[in-house]
Coordinates of C-alpha atoms in Angstrom, one line a residue:
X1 CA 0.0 0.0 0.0
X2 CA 2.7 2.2 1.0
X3 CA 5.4 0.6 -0.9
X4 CA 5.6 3.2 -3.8
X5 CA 6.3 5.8 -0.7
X6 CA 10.0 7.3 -0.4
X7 CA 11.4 5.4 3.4
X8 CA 11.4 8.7 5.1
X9 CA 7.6 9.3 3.3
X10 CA 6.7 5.9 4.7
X11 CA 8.0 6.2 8.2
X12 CA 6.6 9.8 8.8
X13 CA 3.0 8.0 8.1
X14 CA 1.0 7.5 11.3
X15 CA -0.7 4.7 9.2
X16 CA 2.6 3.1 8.8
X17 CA 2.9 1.0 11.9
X18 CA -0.5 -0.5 11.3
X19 CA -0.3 -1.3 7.8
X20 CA 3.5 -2.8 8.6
X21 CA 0.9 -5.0 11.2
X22 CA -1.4 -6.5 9.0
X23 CA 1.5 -7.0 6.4
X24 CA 3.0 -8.8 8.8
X25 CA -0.3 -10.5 10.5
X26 CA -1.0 -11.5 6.5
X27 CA 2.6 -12.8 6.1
X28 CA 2.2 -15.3 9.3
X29 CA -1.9 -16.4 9.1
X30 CA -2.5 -15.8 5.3
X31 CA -5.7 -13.5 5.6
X32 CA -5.7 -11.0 3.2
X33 CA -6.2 -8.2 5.5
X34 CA -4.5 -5.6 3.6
X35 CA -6.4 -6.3 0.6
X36 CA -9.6 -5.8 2.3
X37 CA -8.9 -2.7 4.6
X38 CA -7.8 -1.2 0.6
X39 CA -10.7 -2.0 -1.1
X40 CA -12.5 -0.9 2.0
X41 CA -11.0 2.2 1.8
X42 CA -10.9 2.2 -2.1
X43 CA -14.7 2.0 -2.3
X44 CA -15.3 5.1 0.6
X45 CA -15.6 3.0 3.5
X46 CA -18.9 1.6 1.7
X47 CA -19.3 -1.9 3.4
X48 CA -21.5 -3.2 1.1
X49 CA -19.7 -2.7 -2.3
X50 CA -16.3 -3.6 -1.0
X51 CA -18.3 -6.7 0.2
X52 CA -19.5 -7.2 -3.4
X53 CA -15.9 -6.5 -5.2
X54 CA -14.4 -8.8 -2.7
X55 CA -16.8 -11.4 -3.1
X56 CA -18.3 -11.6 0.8
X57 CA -21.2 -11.5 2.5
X58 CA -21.4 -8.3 4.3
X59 CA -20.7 -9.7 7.7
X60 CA -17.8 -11.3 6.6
X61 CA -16.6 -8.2 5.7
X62 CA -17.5 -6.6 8.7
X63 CA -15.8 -9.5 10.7
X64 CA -12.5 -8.4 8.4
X65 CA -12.8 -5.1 9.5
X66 CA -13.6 -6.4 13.2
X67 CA -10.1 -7.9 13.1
X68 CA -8.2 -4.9 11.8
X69 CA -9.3 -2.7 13.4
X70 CA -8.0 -5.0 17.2
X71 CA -4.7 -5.3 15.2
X72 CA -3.8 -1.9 14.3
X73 CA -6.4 -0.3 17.4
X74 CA -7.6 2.1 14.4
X75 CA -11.2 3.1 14.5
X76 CA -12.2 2.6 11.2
X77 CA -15.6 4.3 9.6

């Protein structure tokens, strides 16, 4: 997500930490977390079309978010 980002871009981010979480939480439990927090986020926090682009039931979704939201303590919309 942040990848593209110059390092001193990156590490100045207050998102950094958390998405460097769920890469890492990803990494060790293969869940796709970053994928759904950016389509999340890619559709305007809309729950039910990033349900539909990511192919989920809404609560599925909403159990996603659930999850990232304990891992990176972020309170997302």
């Amino acid at each position: 997500m942040l990848r593209h980002l110059p390092a001193e871009v990156r590490t100045g981010n207050p998102f950094h930490k958390a998405i460097q979480l769920l890469a890492e939480h990803d990494t060790h439990h293969s869940t796709g977390l970053i994928g759904t927090l950016e389509t999340y986020l890619d559709t305007g926090c809309n729950a039910q079309q990033a349900a539909e682009r990511l192919y989920l039931h809404r609560n599925t979704l909403a159990q996603r978010l659930a999850k990232i939201e304990s891992l990176t303590l972020l309170d997302l919309p």
